XYZ file of C-alpha atoms in Angstrom:
335
model
C 20.343 47.341 8.206
C 23.127 44.785 8.620
C 23.358 42.228 5.842
C 25.584 39.250 6.673
C 28.897 39.404 4.850
C 29.588 35.862 3.712
C 32.678 34.296 2.194
C 33.198 31.025 0.381
C 36.588 29.451 0.762
C 37.785 27.296 -2.068
C 40.145 24.654 -0.857
C 40.775 20.970 -1.271
C 42.180 18.534 1.247
C 43.876 15.535 -0.260
C 42.230 12.214 0.570
C 39.125 13.844 2.060
C 35.642 13.313 0.674
C 33.945 16.136 -1.194
C 30.523 15.688 0.390
C 29.235 19.038 1.532
C 26.099 18.017 3.451
C 26.069 17.914 7.214
C 26.633 14.399 8.512
C 27.027 12.600 11.853
C 30.106 10.683 12.896
C 31.785 8.631 10.218
C 33.794 5.750 11.588
C 34.997 2.358 10.406
C 33.131 0.266 12.971
C 35.246 -2.812 12.195
C 38.351 -1.221 13.670
C 39.084 -1.761 17.371
C 39.005 1.200 19.733
C 40.833 3.294 20.660
C 42.193 4.197 17.264
C 45.945 4.850 17.056
C 47.106 8.225 15.828
C 48.369 6.577 12.675
C 45.008 4.872 11.997
C 41.633 5.975 10.745
C 40.160 9.114 12.295
C 36.748 9.623 13.788
C 35.057 12.163 11.518
C 32.338 14.676 12.327
C 30.732 17.026 9.803
C 28.346 19.902 10.391
C 27.878 23.674 10.109
C 29.641 26.554 11.881
C 29.091 30.249 11.206
C 27.017 29.397 8.148
C 29.824 27.375 6.572
C 30.636 23.685 6.340
C 32.633 22.394 9.309
C 34.555 19.197 9.900
C 36.648 17.510 12.577
C 38.988 14.562 12.082
C 40.103 13.204 15.427
C 42.867 10.636 15.775
C 43.629 8.421 18.752
C 40.096 8.328 20.209
C 37.213 5.887 20.087
C 33.667 6.805 19.149
C 32.492 7.441 22.716
C 35.415 9.743 23.479
C 34.858 11.532 20.174
C 31.177 12.115 20.933
C 32.055 13.740 24.239
C 34.644 15.955 22.572
C 32.372 16.939 19.699
C 29.645 17.962 22.157
C 32.184 20.212 23.849
C 33.203 21.598 20.456
C 29.598 22.295 19.471
C 28.961 24.068 22.766
C 32.036 26.224 22.201
C 31.037 27.021 18.612
C 27.520 27.970 19.765
C 28.977 30.248 22.432
C 31.246 31.991 19.943
C 28.499 32.311 17.327
C 26.427 34.227 19.887
C 29.262 36.750 19.886
C 30.403 36.958 16.259
C 27.655 35.720 13.949
C 25.863 38.231 11.728
C 23.344 35.487 11.002
C 22.014 35.565 14.563
C 19.774 38.473 15.423
C 20.651 38.034 19.099
C 24.431 38.045 18.615
C 26.592 40.598 20.374
C 28.031 41.894 17.106
C 24.529 42.611 15.819
C 23.706 44.412 19.058
C 26.881 46.475 18.687
C 26.041 47.339 15.081
C 22.518 48.350 16.031
C 23.330 50.378 19.132
C 26.881 51.547 18.385
C 28.060 50.435 21.812
C 28.437 47.186 23.714
C 29.057 47.283 27.438
C 31.007 44.612 29.312
C 32.166 42.746 26.195
C 33.303 39.144 26.704
C 37.041 38.391 26.604
C 36.791 36.637 23.232
C 35.352 39.748 21.600
C 38.218 41.839 22.947
C 40.799 39.211 22.013
C 39.600 39.080 18.420
C 39.464 42.860 18.135
C 43.055 42.985 19.383
C 44.102 40.588 16.623
C 42.190 42.767 14.139
C 44.099 45.820 15.326
C 47.388 44.015 14.780
C 46.482 42.819 11.266
C 45.012 46.221 10.397
C 48.368 47.826 11.202
C 50.430 45.158 9.396
C 48.356 45.542 6.212
C 48.322 49.355 6.222
C 44.559 49.336 6.680
C 43.753 46.796 3.956
C 42.235 44.569 6.629
C 39.402 46.530 8.198
C 36.361 44.902 9.838
C 34.315 48.113 9.502
C 33.640 47.378 5.802
C 30.152 46.135 6.695
C 28.706 49.490 5.583
C 30.305 48.998 2.155
C 28.700 45.569 1.920
C 25.340 47.129 2.738
C 25.847 49.862 0.138
C 26.778 47.470 -2.678
C 24.126 44.911 -1.766
C 21.411 47.568 -1.721
C 22.646 49.088 -4.996
C 22.545 45.798 -6.902
C 19.303 44.752 -5.242
C 17.668 47.878 -6.635
C 19.548 47.626 -9.950
C 20.124 43.897 -10.564
C 21.400 44.398 -14.121
C 23.649 47.333 -13.298
C 27.170 47.199 -14.740
C 28.555 50.002 -12.597
C 29.168 50.272 -8.842
C 27.334 52.656 -6.512
C 27.874 56.309 -7.342
C 31.075 58.038 -6.274
C 29.198 60.379 -3.900
C 27.567 57.363 -2.228
C 30.905 55.589 -1.902
C 32.606 58.695 -0.513
C 29.795 59.185 1.981
C 29.980 55.541 3.069
C 33.764 55.623 3.414
C 33.352 58.225 6.139
C 31.934 55.386 8.248
C 34.842 53.025 7.486
C 37.929 53.010 9.669
C 38.981 50.606 12.400
C 40.610 53.487 14.247
C 37.070 54.625 15.083
C 36.382 51.401 16.998
C 37.326 51.993 20.632
C 37.426 49.018 22.965
C 38.512 48.008 26.434
C 37.186 45.773 29.198
C 34.349 48.193 29.881
C 32.937 48.615 26.395
C 33.248 48.513 22.619
C 31.966 51.600 20.868
C 31.873 53.277 17.481
C 33.059 56.857 17.414
C 30.784 57.595 14.461
C 27.087 56.851 14.277
C 26.110 54.446 11.514
C 29.268 52.329 11.525
C 29.038 48.565 11.227
C 31.408 45.764 12.118
C 31.850 42.431 10.354
C 34.325 39.880 11.634
C 33.550 37.370 8.894
C 37.028 37.931 7.455
C 38.636 36.519 10.591
C 36.041 34.958 12.936
C 36.054 31.534 11.317
C 39.819 31.432 11.670
C 39.573 32.533 15.284
C 36.987 29.848 16.039
C 39.186 27.264 14.325
C 42.024 28.259 16.664
C 39.740 28.111 19.714
C 38.556 24.620 18.813
C 42.154 23.527 18.226
C 43.079 24.776 21.705
C 40.046 23.027 23.232
C 40.972 19.687 21.656
C 44.592 20.000 22.758
C 43.430 20.845 26.280
C 41.475 17.576 26.354
C 44.445 15.491 25.314
C 44.012 15.188 21.556
C 47.446 14.910 20.013
C 46.482 14.852 16.353
C 43.496 16.343 14.512
C 42.336 18.267 11.485
C 40.018 21.158 12.375
C 37.911 22.910 9.756
C 35.549 25.578 11.050
C 35.482 27.487 7.772
C 39.277 27.638 7.816
C 41.673 24.719 8.194
C 44.163 23.922 10.908
C 45.978 20.634 11.296
C 48.005 19.736 14.359
C 50.105 16.800 15.470
C 51.918 17.047 18.789
C 54.363 14.378 17.666
C 55.129 16.093 14.339
C 54.446 12.908 12.403
C 51.550 13.828 10.136
C 51.655 16.116 7.119
C 48.361 17.332 5.711
C 47.990 18.042 2.013
C 45.939 21.110 1.169
C 45.132 22.264 -2.308
C 44.420 25.485 -4.156
C 41.461 25.020 -6.452
C 41.302 26.395 -9.947
C 39.095 29.532 -9.898
C 38.000 28.661 -13.418
C 37.096 25.083 -12.548
C 36.141 24.247 -8.977
C 36.645 20.539 -9.615
C 40.322 21.029 -10.492
C 43.287 21.735 -8.222
C 46.059 24.054 -9.355
C 48.543 23.181 -6.643
C 48.856 20.807 -3.678
C 50.804 22.016 -0.651
C 52.095 20.020 2.357
C 51.145 21.469 5.742
C 52.316 20.459 9.203
C 51.071 22.104 12.399
C 49.878 25.096 10.426
C 46.645 26.743 9.299
C 45.459 27.430 5.777
C 42.912 29.833 4.291
C 41.866 30.877 0.792
C 39.879 33.922 -0.339
C 38.637 34.533 -3.860
C 36.428 37.320 -5.118
C 34.595 34.879 -7.339
C 33.273 33.160 -4.217
C 30.696 35.856 -3.485
C 29.880 38.391 -6.173
C 27.649 41.429 -5.807
C 26.378 41.738 -9.389
C 25.057 39.355 -12.037
C 28.172 39.730 -14.194
C 30.494 38.944 -11.298
C 32.537 42.102 -11.765
C 32.130 43.348 -8.201
C 32.922 41.115 -5.231
C 32.702 40.960 -1.469
C 36.415 41.776 -1.146
C 36.285 45.506 -0.552
C 39.165 47.923 -0.354
C 38.334 49.868 2.828
C 40.530 52.741 1.669
C 38.867 53.355 -1.706
C 35.505 51.600 -1.538
C 36.229 49.527 -4.639
C 35.185 45.875 -4.829
C 37.499 44.339 -7.432
C 40.434 42.326 -5.993
C 43.861 42.202 -7.640
C 44.023 38.393 -7.776
C 41.712 35.521 -8.642
C 42.401 34.032 -5.232
C 44.813 34.312 -2.342
C 45.881 31.387 -0.151
C 47.799 31.810 3.078
C 49.518 29.326 5.369
C 50.275 30.668 8.836
C 50.803 29.448 12.407
C 47.200 30.345 13.334
C 43.951 30.199 11.401
C 42.952 33.707 12.474
C 46.047 35.175 10.838
C 45.662 33.028 7.719
C 42.002 34.039 7.442
C 42.592 37.772 7.877
C 45.646 37.832 5.606
C 43.866 36.004 2.792
C 41.205 38.723 2.905
C 43.545 41.692 3.091
C 46.104 40.418 0.596
C 43.404 40.265 -2.084
C 43.724 44.034 -2.509
C 47.422 44.511 -1.725
C 50.476 44.650 -3.990
C 53.067 41.902 -3.796
C 55.771 43.930 -2.051
C 53.432 44.924 0.787
C 52.135 41.363 1.055
C 55.681 40.055 1.482
C 56.369 42.482 4.319
C 53.187 41.643 6.209
C 53.532 37.890 5.658
C 57.115 37.911 6.893
C 56.010 39.527 10.158
C 53.774 36.535 10.932
C 55.894 33.784 9.351
C 53.216 33.207 6.722
C 53.479 31.817 3.194
C 51.302 33.119 0.377
C 50.103 31.812 -2.974
C 48.507 34.275 -5.393
C 46.412 33.073 -8.314
C 46.980 35.821 -10.864
C 44.410 37.075 -13.411
C 45.868 34.690 -16.014
C 45.490 31.768 -13.529
C 49.249 31.580 -12.983
C 50.375 31.015 -9.380
C 52.879 33.326 -7.722
C 54.415 31.943 -4.510
C 55.526 34.410 -1.856
C 57.382 32.537 0.857
C-alpha cells in the first residue's frame, strides 16, 4: 500500500499576502494594460501536487495572463499524472504497484536522472525509495497512536532491504525495481521540478519577469532588475520570520521535520535517513537557495540528515547556499 508522502514547506515571501485558500486572478483593475515589468503583477493562486501554488506575472494584461495560466494548469496536470502519489492513475503509482513501467515519458526519466545526480552528491542521503519507510512508520503509528518508540529494529532492518536508489534501473524502454516490494516517492523533488518546468514554459512564451511557486519558489527576471525577498520562518512560531534573504534569478526551498510528524508527540518526522531508517532530522529546518528549484528541493530534504561538512561539499557542487536552523533555533549559514 502506497501512502502519499507529503511535505509542508515553511517559507515567507516579503510583501506577499498570507492567504492560503485557492483564488482566481487578483489584479488591480484600475491600472491600464499591459502592465509594465516594474508595475503590479497579475496574480493567480491555486493547488499543485496537493500544495498551495501561486504565479505572479509581470508585463502582461489579464487576457494574456489567463491564456498563460491555462497553459500552466495543463502542464501541471500532465506532470501530476506522472509524479503524484495522490492520483491513483498516476504513472508513479503504477510503477509502485507493478514494479515496472514500460515506455516511461521523458519527464520521468529526466527527473530520475536528477535524482541519481543528487543521490551521488549527498552520499545516498537523498533517496526517493524511502516510500517503504513512510509506509512502515505510518502503519506503526496508525496501529499504536500513542507509541513513543519507532517501529522495531527487525522491522526497520527488513524494510531497509527495499531502500536503495541503485536498485532503480531506468532507460528509454522502462523503469523497474530490482527488488519486489520497493516503492518510489518523488515528493522530495517533484514540486521543485514542476516549478522549473513552469518557469521554462513562461520564459518560452515571452514572460521576462515572474515569481513561480509550485510548492517551491523560483523567481526570474531576464533583465536582472528585480530582487525577491524570501524568509525563513521560525519553527517555534510560524507567524514569525527568523531571517529575510534577497534572491535574484534563483530558487528557494525549505524543509522542516516539524512540518509533517508521524507520531502524536512529534518526535518522528517524514524526513527519513535512507541509510539507517531513522526519522529524526539533525536540524529544525533547512533552507536552500540554488539555480534550480529541483536542486533546492532535493537538497533541503537530504541536508536535513547530513552533517555540515558534507552539506558544504554537496552545496558547492551546485552553487547552492544553505541556512540551517539548529536545535536551539540559531541559524547557521553555509554559503
